[in-house]
Amino acid sequence: MSALLRPSLPILCLVSASLVNLNCAPNTIQGEEKAVLTAAPNVPPPLTRDYPTKVIVELETVEKKGRLSDGVEYEFWTFGGDVPGSFIRVREGDLVEFHLNNHPTSKMPHNIDLHAVTGPGGGAAASFTAPGTGTTFSFTALNPGLFVYHCATAPVGMHISNGMYGLILVEPKEGLPAVDREYYVMQSEFYTRGDYGDPGLQPFDMGKAIEEDADYVVFNGAVGALAGEHALAANVGETVRLFVGNGGPNLISSFHVIGEIFDNVYQEGGTLVSQHNVQTTLVPAGGAAIVEFGVDVPGNLILVDHAIFRAFNKGALGSLVVAGEENEAIYSGLQEETVYLPEGGGIQNVPLTEAPDAEIEDPMVAGARIFTSNCAACHQPDGQGLRGSFPPLAGSDYLLDDPFRAVNAVVHGLSGEIVVNGETYNGVMPAVRLSDAEVAAVVTFVLNSWGNDGPEISPMDVSKARSEH
Ligand SMILES: [Cu+2]
């Protein structure tokens, strides 16, 4: 933001206080309160304060199994126990004291990057939180607007894909115009081992995520989260404001409400009504928009991503049910309840192709390259790991006792308790999809770097480990 837009800070206020007392009070932090957090589609009530305060936000990261679609479960990683994460509402100029706690049953460390923060990593730099611990940081909400927050722990894409995003509204000082209804709607995609609708507990599929080949595109974390008894509601004659976010991780939303026109759009979640009378607004991945409309006739309004196969074949369908008197001057005709129903999963299944074997290259050189792009985010570039979360590979007794443990960890993934150099780890390492030659190279590199002294692993060894599981 430019200095011109910067709200006067308390220090300026003190200077001017003696001169212009009235101008001062609105910018001085007064008192302290605990933020009200809500799960989607609910939004905390509008703030009625006309002064900034210290707001304490307590948010907990929780990993838990939940419903992605009928008969389909997913191991979600959440902010506050739900996907999307809890809605946070503060006022421009507020001093936010943010407490991030990571539930003791979590397998993963987490942190938070709020796009509303002016400061390194949006708070991520100060909030790396191991399971069973908590971290604290503070920021002043300098810029009003609607902002996405998300986890930014490596592998970042995986944490976001698993459900770690939400919205924080920084209300402008003057507040937002009053409306009758406010709702929280957040789009995102899921990438699963099986195709859309394949039953059971579906693991995250990193290959599909990298290809941006989403199996599910949904509002509020699950197919049908805004349908049937969970549909949004309003009455004829009311005004509705939707806080629309997009957690991505990859796709831009062409957000549209079938049967309605947005009277106002605050494009990209900024504070200007940038357009009136809009049919479809774009919501970027990691971005937001605010839309407002009055509802004039009863019936079922359908929220969609108008990239339309996502709506009918991947889940991006929601309902806003409007109750009240017909108004035939505005709309007359049949109200057919059988249109705009989900059509299910007949999506093409592009077979996954194995990465081609690496060219014959010195395994230590190839291994270093593969390590940097596939392992270093967790185990760190120097192989030292991160205490309590990612075990060290440098000098690991666990690894050097039996080098094939490394081959198995890469090929099959690794979970459950292990002890490395006297420290217990109970995390989850995802299987890393690499060719036999690539696994051989990276494991050889790990076994012979940072003072480690181990054998050379051949692609044949890897192939054997794959088939033995
Ligand atoms: Cu995370």
Tab-separated table of C-alpha atoms and ligand atoms in Angstrom, residues 61 63 77 79 108-111 150-154 156 158-160 164, ligand 1:
chain	number	residue	atom	x	y	z
A	61	THR	CA	-5.232	-26.739	13.263
A	63	GLU	CA	-6.428	-33.150	11.068
A	77	TRP	CA	-6.302	-30.846	7.403
A	79	PHE	CA	-8.110	-24.526	10.507
A	108	MET	CA	1.991	-32.612	10.552
A	109	PRO	CA	3.362	-29.237	11.558
A	110	HIS	CA	1.311	-26.278	10.232
A	111	ASN	CA	1.532	-22.504	10.019
A	150	HIS	CA	-3.853	-20.613	4.176
A	151	CYS	CA	-1.216	-22.950	5.530
A	152	ALA	CA	2.248	-22.444	4.061
A	153	THR	CA	4.119	-25.433	5.473
A	154	ALA	CA	6.010	-27.632	3.019
A	156	VAL	CA	2.623	-26.074	0.614
A	158	MET	CA	-0.381	-30.494	-0.238
A	159	HIS	CA	-1.393	-28.580	2.904
A	160	ILE	CA	-3.657	-26.303	0.873
A	164	MET	CA	-6.038	-25.518	4.877
B	1	CU	CU	-0.586	-27.190	7.160
